[in-house]
């Protein structure tokens, strides 16, 4: 038995190169969650028939127990698929007596051990032209008799009815290997895979399913296609499917049932895979296209399962939140940083900050990845999941969403005032790399320590200089910083001594958190594919220990005692309005370091000492941009791990009030910093508290904040 007749399909599509979508969707309007009355279902069905939309099969799915009701209300003949009661011996008497109903399909879910061959014989007798599709337990699927198709359930009204991508992929793979046609049922509400916060599952997309069958036909893994949530990738895949692959795939995937016959068409139009003009009767094939619009210009479908959404709707969604105080906060819908928090007596878990509240993500989104004590599990899901989750959270918290009242009722119980929570390290740091990317900082230090020579070393303008730090001493904001001990020179010509540092300093930096890893030997690709977000970093530095030890191998104990990061990681997507072209570079760097996109960032840092502002370093003036840092640190094949952290090095501007370290502000202690209370500082003293904050442009002239990184100096441990 075959699925679609390939000869008929090829004739129907004529000049159309991709027949993937023809006669794909059965009308399941009588079934949940729509559950239309029979009269309404028939009225809609007749309207769809008159419109002649080619994506629809124009086949009405009807439970066998409602055939009498169907016949009583018919005003013209219909094509139908009949759904039998799930039993080993369903009643087929009604099938043989039908008039004005062309029974094309019979579908049934059977219990374990059912005699499928006997049922197939009964169906042939009652409805000779109908094809039988059976849903059986997984262990019995491979034993379906010839001439019987399979049926797969892709979801339902409870979370347990949704198969995993691996189970669904195994089903598709087996069908492709055996040549078994199949039908899909339930749960395929939209084209693209997306999270459903109500059920706490990821809903399969019908486009994912269809393209996964194409992959299996070509001998590739269907699971990776089922997992995709990036619309552009799916659209590009659909456009490159060969006609022979499309025909073979549709022989296997006969159709799927949808309770809504409008949404599948709207989704495919929004993705640019079919024409936007509705076809007239008799010209159905004109609606299917393989080149209507480019993926780059196709509007995005909604991730919240509520239809398609264009960019104007997305812009409207983020303009206002129902969370009290969020709209006036630099932590509004355009920001939404991620962190890890706990309540007294409870385990740490992942949340998103919105205004002065934390959204507890695990119960809000019904996703256990957020019940973990770090972001690493979520980060490992990759860029598509990051983006889809962000849009979903924005919609759930938006006062402008059409379903805002229902969202608020569901989500508000999971909002916790920030003052009630304890914050924890947001990530499990993998490797830590610190760079030296500020031209002003490098020049200032060169002039201090090489006053008679060239301030920059010969390599500095050719590559972003960096070193590997100590990830085990990266601490969350608020962690006290113990003054380090180490070897230092007490004065010229004197031997080194062991003791507490007397030149303890700060370095105001911007850090970048890696989500998507790479394999050993594989340089990193696109920056935004690997880097999830940013955080403020204070790379505490003992200048006296550092100056004695760093020649010839670089920083060691003068840097490794502590590095503070913020408790909240700001997603890269929140910084889209802060992106600027990088600073001009001379000489032009080697090809692997050439900038492909503008990843300069218009972020202004602020350094406070004991609550008093002392500097506002400008990140946008950095010489080397973060995409160049990533390219350089992986060009040799060094792998990335989820949770890796790399930092910019000290951010400094040209004026003293814009420098990001005390060694520059005080010119190595020769020009003491005067504080408003009359005190002075050259370097940090015990009890001093340093706080880094930062702001960046948001949409429509708004401002978003990067969370603070703060630490207080504690006396050195006794020897």
XYZ file of C-alpha atoms in Angstrom:
719
model
C 0.000 0.000 0.000
C 1.246 3.494 -0.782
C 0.342 6.891 0.607
C -0.443 9.627 -1.907
C -0.459 8.518 -5.523
C 2.853 9.963 -6.747
C 1.630 10.132 -10.331
C -1.450 12.089 -9.322
C 0.565 14.339 -7.082
C 3.149 15.020 -9.761
C 0.387 15.951 -12.186
C -1.359 18.144 -9.654
C 1.685 20.210 -8.839
C 2.675 20.635 -12.494
C 5.367 23.329 -12.448
C 5.489 23.583 -8.675
C 8.831 22.198 -7.477
C 7.824 21.264 -3.939
C 4.658 19.150 -3.484
C 5.285 18.718 0.234
C 2.218 20.618 1.367
C -0.481 19.445 -1.040
C -3.436 17.680 0.598
C -1.695 17.561 3.960
C -4.339 18.509 6.539
C -7.465 16.527 7.423
C -10.385 18.343 9.042
C -10.585 17.197 12.699
C -12.940 19.931 13.867
C -15.199 17.422 15.653
C -12.385 16.490 18.022
C -10.844 18.262 21.053
C -9.811 20.905 21.742
C -12.170 22.515 19.188
C -15.003 19.943 19.491
C -17.327 21.739 17.095
C -21.013 20.849 16.956
C -21.743 18.772 13.844
C -23.629 21.620 12.165
C -20.745 24.067 12.715
C -18.162 21.497 11.614
C -20.024 20.860 8.355
C -20.517 24.575 7.698
C -16.787 25.213 8.096
C -15.966 22.166 6.017
C -18.168 23.342 3.147
C -16.547 26.792 3.301
C -13.103 25.205 3.080
C -14.202 23.082 0.118
C -15.483 26.144 -1.712
C -12.180 27.968 -1.104
C -10.303 24.980 -2.576
C -7.253 25.539 -0.371
C -4.739 22.958 -1.690
C -3.075 22.405 1.693
C -6.276 20.775 2.957
C -7.376 17.266 2.014
C -11.043 18.332 2.334
C -11.596 15.109 4.200
C -13.737 15.305 7.342
C -12.712 13.078 10.239
C -15.743 11.699 12.057
C -16.166 9.294 14.981
C -18.112 6.216 13.903
C -20.599 6.851 16.685
C -21.663 10.153 15.084
C -22.340 8.879 11.560
C -26.099 9.092 11.972
C -25.750 12.724 13.048
C -23.488 13.388 10.077
C -25.893 11.866 7.564
C -28.846 13.760 9.006
C -27.171 17.141 8.477
C -25.490 16.577 5.107
C -26.505 18.938 2.316
C -23.971 17.566 -0.180
C -21.585 14.614 -0.385
C -18.408 14.623 1.705
C -15.170 12.696 1.756
C -14.500 11.256 5.189
C -12.118 9.475 7.461
C -13.855 7.371 10.077
C -12.412 7.031 13.559
C -13.347 3.727 15.205
C -13.793 3.158 18.899
C -10.519 1.956 20.472
C -11.362 -1.714 20.956
C -10.246 -5.018 19.514
C -13.599 -5.576 17.797
C -15.061 -2.174 16.859
C -18.558 -1.966 15.399
C -18.338 -1.481 11.612
C -22.003 -1.861 10.751
C -22.506 1.816 10.035
C -19.846 1.921 7.328
C -21.631 -0.326 4.872
C -24.852 1.729 4.924
C -23.429 5.184 4.212
C -24.688 7.293 1.336
C -23.225 10.649 0.277
C -20.160 9.844 2.421
C -17.061 8.580 0.613
C -15.101 6.708 3.256
C -11.427 7.059 2.290
C -9.745 6.269 5.594
C -10.471 4.240 8.677
C -8.430 4.916 11.788
C -8.328 3.123 15.122
C -6.192 2.783 18.245
C -5.866 -0.896 19.181
C -4.908 -2.530 22.467
C -1.887 -4.783 22.814
C -2.270 -8.173 21.136
C -5.172 -7.148 18.881
C -5.671 -9.117 15.654
C -4.915 -6.437 13.098
C -5.266 -8.802 10.131
C -8.803 -9.749 11.146
C -9.765 -6.101 11.544
C -8.281 -5.259 8.144
C -10.444 -7.940 6.549
C -13.570 -6.567 8.222
C -12.775 -3.033 7.060
C -12.272 -4.220 3.478
C -15.692 -5.868 3.600
C -17.480 -2.857 5.121
C -15.673 -0.093 3.176
C -13.790 -1.616 0.224
C -12.225 1.682 -0.899
C -11.005 2.737 2.546
C -7.438 2.462 3.782
C -6.854 1.312 7.346
C -4.436 3.072 9.732
C -3.890 1.614 13.183
C -2.245 2.977 16.311
C -0.679 0.082 18.214
C 1.776 -0.178 21.130
C 5.343 0.549 20.083
C 6.472 -3.057 20.403
C 3.870 -4.259 17.877
C 4.367 -1.572 15.255
C 6.937 -3.553 13.263
C 4.463 -6.430 12.858
C 1.692 -4.622 10.985
C 0.405 -6.785 8.133
C 0.863 -5.679 4.505
C -1.661 -3.153 3.318
C -2.186 -1.590 6.762
C -0.820 1.838 7.589
C 0.377 3.132 10.937
C -0.923 5.968 13.038
C 1.142 8.076 15.439
C -0.145 10.279 18.228
C 1.852 13.531 18.469
C 0.132 15.024 21.511
C -3.128 15.472 23.305
C -4.771 17.271 26.202
C -2.262 16.021 28.805
C 1.537 16.126 28.838
C 1.955 12.326 28.908
C 0.423 12.054 25.416
C 3.326 13.907 23.770
C 6.035 11.543 22.474
C 9.657 12.598 22.819
C 11.544 13.619 19.700
C 13.520 10.381 20.029
C 10.387 8.193 20.149
C 8.794 10.072 17.267
C 12.056 9.932 15.332
C 12.281 6.174 15.846
C 8.721 5.783 14.522
C 9.542 7.839 11.402
C 12.772 5.941 10.822
C 10.981 2.592 10.994
C 8.251 3.748 8.591
C 10.885 4.917 6.121
C 12.820 1.655 6.341
C 9.710 -0.537 5.971
C 7.900 1.694 3.482
C 4.904 1.921 5.846
C 2.572 4.864 5.194
C 1.257 6.603 8.287
C -1.096 9.264 9.557
C -0.417 11.646 12.418
C -2.944 12.778 14.947
C -3.282 15.225 17.833
C -1.042 17.999 19.116
C 0.219 19.407 15.802
C -1.261 22.863 16.294
C 1.472 24.874 14.570
C 4.115 24.498 11.904
C 7.160 24.921 14.141
C 8.049 23.206 17.400
C 7.340 25.461 20.379
C 6.947 25.325 24.171
C 3.529 25.023 25.759
C 3.736 26.530 29.278
C 0.280 25.287 30.229
C 1.105 21.613 29.738
C 4.827 21.979 30.358
C 5.848 20.326 27.079
C 7.341 21.219 23.729
C 4.664 20.801 21.071
C 5.778 19.138 17.855
C 5.457 21.190 14.679
C 3.789 19.736 11.614
C 6.534 21.254 9.447
C 9.145 19.605 11.660
C 7.312 16.284 11.254
C 7.087 16.603 7.492
C 10.743 17.569 7.072
C 11.833 14.843 9.500
C 10.201 12.342 7.124
C 12.156 13.930 4.258
C 15.357 13.510 6.252
C 14.575 9.852 6.961
C 13.819 9.220 3.269
C 17.288 10.561 2.434
C 18.910 8.382 5.095
C 19.466 11.169 7.612
C 18.540 11.506 11.269
C 14.949 12.717 11.737
C 15.469 13.568 15.417
C 17.615 16.629 14.740
C 14.874 18.005 12.467
C 12.152 17.334 15.030
C 14.191 19.330 17.581
C 14.550 22.451 15.403
C 12.778 25.597 16.556
C 14.645 28.041 14.306
C 12.164 29.024 11.600
C 14.759 30.108 9.086
C 16.510 26.764 9.231
C 13.242 24.916 8.661
C 12.267 27.196 5.785
C 15.670 26.770 4.150
C 15.353 23.005 4.568
C 11.876 23.000 2.991
C 13.106 25.025 0.020
C 15.936 22.615 -0.705
C 13.930 19.368 -0.558
C 14.301 17.559 -3.882
C 11.030 16.768 -5.723
C 11.695 13.039 -5.572
C 12.301 13.266 -1.837
C 9.098 15.261 -1.381
C 7.037 12.724 -3.311
C 8.516 9.816 -1.387
C 7.974 11.597 1.933
C 4.322 12.183 1.096
C 3.898 8.539 0.179
C 4.840 7.890 3.806
C 3.134 10.794 5.624
C -0.356 10.627 4.160
C -1.869 13.484 6.195
C -2.443 14.693 9.702
C -5.597 15.766 11.497
C -6.013 19.354 12.674
C -8.987 20.663 14.624
C -8.291 24.102 13.119
C -8.090 24.258 9.325
C -7.039 27.908 9.206
C -3.896 27.860 11.363
C -1.839 25.421 9.223
C -2.439 27.576 6.144
C -1.665 30.803 8.011
C 1.531 29.333 9.471
C 2.823 28.221 6.073
C 1.963 31.604 4.571
C 3.740 33.416 7.404
C 6.825 31.307 6.757
C 6.693 32.153 3.054
C 6.202 28.536 1.991
C 2.874 29.137 0.236
C 1.465 32.219 -1.486
C -0.369 34.811 0.567
C -3.246 35.042 -1.908
C -6.004 32.527 -1.250
C -6.576 30.326 -4.332
C -9.773 30.346 -6.281
C -11.619 27.117 -6.987
C -9.905 25.212 -9.810
C -6.543 26.985 -9.360
C -5.467 25.329 -6.162
C -1.957 24.464 -7.229
C -1.033 28.108 -7.676
C -0.854 28.563 -3.912
C 2.106 26.253 -3.330
C 5.485 27.828 -3.820
C 9.130 27.220 -3.146
C 10.270 30.805 -3.587
C 7.489 33.165 -2.510
C 9.663 35.106 -0.067
C 13.101 34.640 1.389
C 13.513 33.151 4.863
C 15.027 36.399 6.008
C 11.831 38.298 5.303
C 9.321 35.676 6.430
C 7.365 36.757 9.531
C 7.907 34.641 12.605
C 5.159 32.384 13.903
C 4.073 32.726 17.503
C 5.952 30.654 20.025
C 3.079 30.764 22.434
C 0.771 28.614 20.348
C -1.616 31.480 19.693
C -1.295 31.917 15.943
C 1.256 33.790 13.914
C 2.905 37.008 15.032
C 4.708 39.601 12.969
C 7.455 41.915 14.114
C 5.009 44.729 14.885
C 3.154 42.495 17.315
C 6.410 41.450 18.959
C 7.296 45.138 19.350
C 3.912 45.811 20.923
C 4.269 42.854 23.293
C 7.401 44.270 24.968
C 6.054 47.799 25.500
C 4.210 47.118 28.749
C 4.091 44.485 31.487
C 1.344 43.732 33.990
C 4.027 43.168 36.676
C 3.863 46.135 39.105
C 6.732 48.580 38.584
C 8.294 46.704 35.678
C 7.643 49.358 33.031
C 9.520 52.007 35.043
C 12.409 49.649 35.778
C 15.563 49.053 33.735
C 14.676 45.370 34.272
C 11.528 45.452 32.130
C 10.362 43.197 29.315
C 13.202 44.299 27.049
C 15.780 43.006 29.550
C 14.768 39.802 31.408
C 18.138 38.589 32.747
C 18.471 35.024 34.047
C 19.809 34.055 37.461
C 19.649 31.407 40.180
C 17.782 32.091 43.421
C 16.395 30.339 46.467
C 13.876 30.957 49.207
C 14.602 30.015 52.828
C 14.664 26.251 53.224
C 14.309 25.618 49.474
C 16.734 24.473 46.791
C 18.229 26.973 44.314
C 16.581 27.161 40.889
C 16.525 29.365 37.793
C 14.504 32.554 37.530
C 14.137 35.631 35.364
C 14.198 39.117 36.828
C 11.300 41.401 35.920
C 11.299 44.735 37.739
C 11.749 44.017 41.437
C 10.427 40.477 41.142
C 11.776 37.072 40.173
C 9.750 34.746 37.958
C 10.214 31.142 39.099
C 10.616 29.514 35.687
C 10.286 25.802 36.485
C 6.637 25.965 37.590
C 5.785 28.888 35.321
C 6.963 27.100 32.160
C 6.546 23.526 33.442
C 10.128 22.798 32.472
C 12.439 20.907 34.812
C 15.586 22.340 33.234
C 14.854 25.463 35.296
C 14.641 23.482 38.540
C 18.429 23.086 38.444
C 20.887 25.093 40.546
C 22.556 26.617 37.484
C 21.701 27.885 34.023
C 23.970 25.363 32.318
C 21.258 22.880 31.333
C 19.206 25.606 29.681
C 22.264 27.163 28.025
C 23.149 23.801 26.470
C 19.853 23.789 24.555
C 21.224 26.371 22.157
C 20.286 29.607 20.505
C 16.851 28.641 19.226
C 15.677 27.567 22.672
C 17.118 30.739 24.218
C 15.221 32.908 21.742
C 11.953 30.996 21.928
C 11.974 30.953 25.723
C 12.657 34.683 25.842
C 9.744 35.463 23.519
C 7.481 33.156 25.488
C 8.357 34.799 28.819
C 7.872 38.240 27.288
C 4.427 37.252 26.099
C 3.449 35.708 29.419
C 4.440 38.895 31.268
C 3.088 41.362 28.718
C 0.046 43.511 29.333
C -0.362 43.837 25.552
C -0.785 40.152 24.726
C -4.323 39.268 23.697
C -4.408 36.593 26.394
C -2.838 38.828 29.067
C -5.557 38.261 31.668
C -5.262 34.494 31.455
C -1.460 34.695 31.454
C -1.473 36.844 34.571
C -3.765 34.454 36.401
C -1.460 31.547 35.566
C 1.884 33.269 36.100
C 1.393 35.704 38.994
C 1.559 32.941 41.662
C 5.120 32.247 40.492
C 6.354 35.836 40.930
C 8.482 36.394 44.042
C 9.602 39.796 45.405
C 13.334 40.194 44.875
C 13.878 41.191 48.491
C 12.743 37.739 49.633
C 15.238 35.673 47.657
C 18.862 34.739 48.034
C 20.949 34.873 44.866
C 23.476 32.214 43.872
C 26.106 31.839 41.141
C 24.127 31.811 37.888
C 26.368 29.325 36.056
C 28.789 26.515 36.713
C 31.850 28.127 35.146
C 33.694 25.880 32.727
C 36.870 27.579 31.539
C 37.686 31.218 32.230
C 39.654 33.415 29.820
C 40.515 37.061 30.435
C 41.493 39.400 27.625
C 43.275 42.756 27.377
C 41.141 44.527 24.745
C 41.137 48.215 25.708
C 43.624 50.319 23.758
C 43.552 52.983 26.459
C 44.126 50.507 29.309
C 46.986 48.786 27.484
C 48.529 52.130 26.569
C 48.233 53.496 30.092
C 49.948 50.471 31.631
C 52.613 50.494 28.952
C 53.431 54.127 29.703
C 53.606 53.409 33.438
C 55.949 50.458 33.205
C 57.841 51.260 29.982
C 57.993 55.081 30.067
C 60.925 55.216 27.674
C 59.620 52.700 25.185
C 56.646 51.980 22.949
C 53.617 51.518 25.259
C 52.111 48.721 23.147
C 53.966 45.488 22.518
C 54.309 44.535 18.815
C 51.558 41.895 18.886
C 48.863 43.982 20.557
C 47.213 45.442 17.427
C 47.337 42.082 15.611
C 45.469 39.880 18.081
C 43.396 40.155 21.263
C 45.892 39.292 23.994
C 44.542 37.083 26.769
C 45.327 34.432 29.356
C 43.567 31.487 30.976
C 42.343 32.249 34.486
C 41.047 30.167 37.367
C 37.361 29.257 37.026
C 37.149 27.801 40.539
C 37.473 31.234 42.129
C 34.797 32.974 40.063
C 32.298 34.106 42.703
C 28.854 35.677 42.631
C 28.249 39.321 43.442
C 28.136 39.983 47.171
C 30.761 37.378 48.059
C 33.371 38.924 50.423
C 36.861 39.195 48.920
C 39.707 38.156 51.209
C 42.878 40.156 50.687
C 45.326 37.772 48.993
C 48.761 36.800 50.239
C 51.760 36.162 48.029
C 55.320 37.079 47.181
C 56.006 40.752 46.530
C 59.027 43.020 46.415
C 59.073 45.464 49.364
C 61.354 47.867 47.493
C 64.090 48.171 44.870
C 67.063 45.919 45.516
C 65.369 44.063 48.381
C 64.500 40.361 48.385
C 60.865 39.258 48.055
C 58.678 38.777 51.104
C 55.520 36.750 51.676
C 52.564 38.722 52.941
C 49.244 40.411 52.166
C 49.014 42.456 49.006
C 49.303 46.207 49.579
C 48.276 47.094 46.034
C 44.871 45.442 45.771
C 43.002 46.715 42.713
C 39.869 46.318 40.654
C 39.316 45.720 36.949
C 35.918 46.754 35.603
C 35.138 44.362 32.753
C 32.369 42.888 30.666
C 32.089 39.105 30.619
C 30.537 36.788 28.023
C 28.880 33.475 28.886
C 29.104 30.541 26.474
C 26.071 28.338 25.963
C 26.659 26.193 22.886
C 29.883 24.146 23.020
C 32.228 23.140 20.207
C 34.205 19.976 19.590
C 37.947 19.803 20.179
C 39.764 20.895 17.053
C 36.766 22.876 15.756
C 36.973 26.696 15.719
C 33.802 28.459 16.871
C 31.350 29.676 14.260
C 28.890 32.550 14.532
C 29.324 34.505 17.774
C 25.615 34.596 18.638
C 25.282 30.846 18.067
C 27.658 30.195 20.970
C 27.392 33.132 23.375
C 24.227 33.328 25.450
C 24.711 36.596 27.289
C 26.807 39.085 29.216
C 27.655 39.849 32.817
C 29.670 42.440 34.663
C 33.036 41.177 35.886
C 35.417 42.536 38.495
C 38.745 40.808 37.990
C 40.296 41.650 41.360
C 44.057 42.117 40.977
C 46.975 42.217 43.403
C 49.308 44.494 41.452
C 52.351 43.975 43.666
C 52.101 40.171 43.536
C 51.400 40.363 39.809
C 54.362 42.586 38.965
C 56.831 40.225 40.657
C 55.499 36.954 39.223
C 54.146 37.644 35.746
C 57.449 37.533 33.777
C 57.845 35.396 31.711
C 54.581 33.380 31.727
C 51.960 35.988 32.630
C 49.446 36.480 35.466
C 49.147 33.818 38.169
C 48.525 34.336 41.900
C 48.011 38.065 41.488
C 44.788 37.281 39.590
C 43.607 33.836 40.634
C 42.314 34.545 44.152
C 38.859 35.929 43.142
C 36.814 37.167 40.189
C 33.343 38.558 40.870
C 30.457 38.264 38.406
C 26.893 39.555 38.599
C 24.100 37.292 39.811
C 22.103 37.914 36.625
C 23.114 37.114 33.034
C 21.692 39.518 30.445
C 20.834 37.711 27.167
C 22.545 38.944 24.019
C 19.090 39.493 22.527
C 18.424 42.167 25.142
C 21.373 44.150 23.755
C 20.230 44.407 20.141
C 19.727 48.167 20.477
C 23.190 48.563 22.011
C 25.065 47.031 19.090
C 27.433 49.384 17.294
C 30.236 48.961 14.763
C 33.536 48.140 16.358
C 36.309 50.667 16.621
C 38.451 51.160 13.514
C 41.473 48.863 13.542
C 44.880 49.564 12.028
C 46.405 47.420 10.689
C 43.495 45.396 9.380
C 43.444 42.084 11.273
C 43.887 38.684 9.675
C 40.855 37.201 7.974
C 39.695 35.048 10.905
C 39.531 38.218 13.059
C 37.670 40.371 10.531
C 34.302 41.477 11.806
C 31.321 39.998 9.994
C 28.685 41.732 12.126
C 28.636 44.784 14.414
C 29.406 43.397 17.862
C 30.626 46.577 19.453
C 28.357 47.315 22.413
C 27.270 50.742 23.635
C 27.445 49.889 27.331
C 28.497 52.388 29.974
C 29.958 50.937 33.157
C 29.934 52.720 36.499
C 32.399 52.089 39.313
C 31.472 52.989 42.884
C 33.848 52.897 45.872
C 31.975 52.781 49.178
C 28.887 54.096 47.395
C 30.652 57.004 45.697
C 30.957 57.031 41.876
C 34.587 57.235 40.816
C 34.535 56.266 37.135
C 32.273 55.581 34.089
C 34.244 53.351 31.695
C 32.812 53.224 28.115
C 32.707 49.725 26.654
C 31.889 50.963 23.144
C 35.462 52.292 22.809
C 37.080 48.844 23.185
C 39.535 48.051 20.408
C 38.795 44.318 20.176
C 35.135 43.181 20.074
C 33.778 39.991 21.691
C 33.280 38.136 18.393
C 36.986 38.647 17.741
C 37.839 37.355 21.220
C 35.805 34.198 20.587
C 37.362 33.674 17.170
C 40.878 34.051 18.535
C 40.524 31.799 21.551
C 39.177 28.923 19.417
C 41.192 29.377 16.198
C 43.698 26.775 17.381
C 40.916 24.217 17.900
C 40.473 24.778 21.627
C 36.953 23.632 22.473
C 34.190 25.604 24.119
C 32.138 24.202 26.988
C 28.734 25.240 28.229
C 29.351 27.690 31.057
C 32.674 28.991 29.761
C 33.308 32.624 30.671
C 35.534 35.053 28.821
C 36.035 38.665 29.845
C 37.096 41.790 28.006
C 39.854 42.963 30.275
C 39.719 46.355 31.946
C 37.407 48.823 30.209
C 38.983 52.277 30.091
C 38.439 55.555 28.290
C 40.850 58.351 27.627
C 40.064 60.579 30.645
C 40.865 59.727 34.297
C 37.142 59.698 35.114
C 36.573 56.928 32.573
C 39.269 54.493 33.609
C 38.359 51.054 34.926
C 41.134 50.351 37.446
C 42.701 52.149 40.395
C 46.193 51.653 38.990
C 45.143 53.934 36.113
C 42.975 56.330 38.137
C 45.835 56.946 40.611
C 48.621 56.393 38.063
C 50.103 53.502 40.048
C 49.519 55.278 43.362
C 51.325 58.514 42.491
C 48.097 60.547 42.156
C 45.807 59.515 45.045
C 42.074 59.498 44.466
C 40.277 62.057 46.632
C 36.891 60.983 48.000
C 34.048 63.289 48.996
C 34.533 62.595 52.734
C 38.152 63.758 52.583
C 39.695 60.295 52.455
C 42.107 59.276 49.728
C 42.880 55.983 48.054
C 45.706 54.687 45.967
C 44.601 51.049 46.205
C 41.878 49.238 48.154
C 41.832 49.081 51.929
C 40.169 46.506 54.161
C 36.455 47.231 54.480
C 36.209 48.959 51.093
C 33.215 47.959 48.952
C 33.425 48.182 45.180
C 30.256 47.979 43.065
C 30.115 47.793 39.294
C 26.899 48.627 37.443
C 26.151 49.309 33.777
C 23.446 50.550 31.430
C 22.746 50.116 27.726
C 20.221 51.510 25.234
C 16.951 49.600 24.922
C 14.075 49.899 22.435
C 12.343 53.233 21.844
C 14.849 55.271 23.831
C 14.586 53.120 26.944
C 17.479 52.011 29.136
C 18.266 48.517 30.350
C 20.563 47.710 33.249
C 23.185 45.052 33.708
C 23.074 43.615 37.203
C 25.689 44.776 39.692
C 28.883 42.999 40.648
C 29.895 43.972 44.162
C 32.416 42.836 46.742
C 33.830 43.986 50.078
C 37.484 43.551 51.011
C 38.124 41.391 54.066
C 41.478 41.312 55.910
C 44.028 38.727 54.792
C 44.004 35.394 56.580
C 46.693 35.166 59.248
C 49.836 33.352 58.180
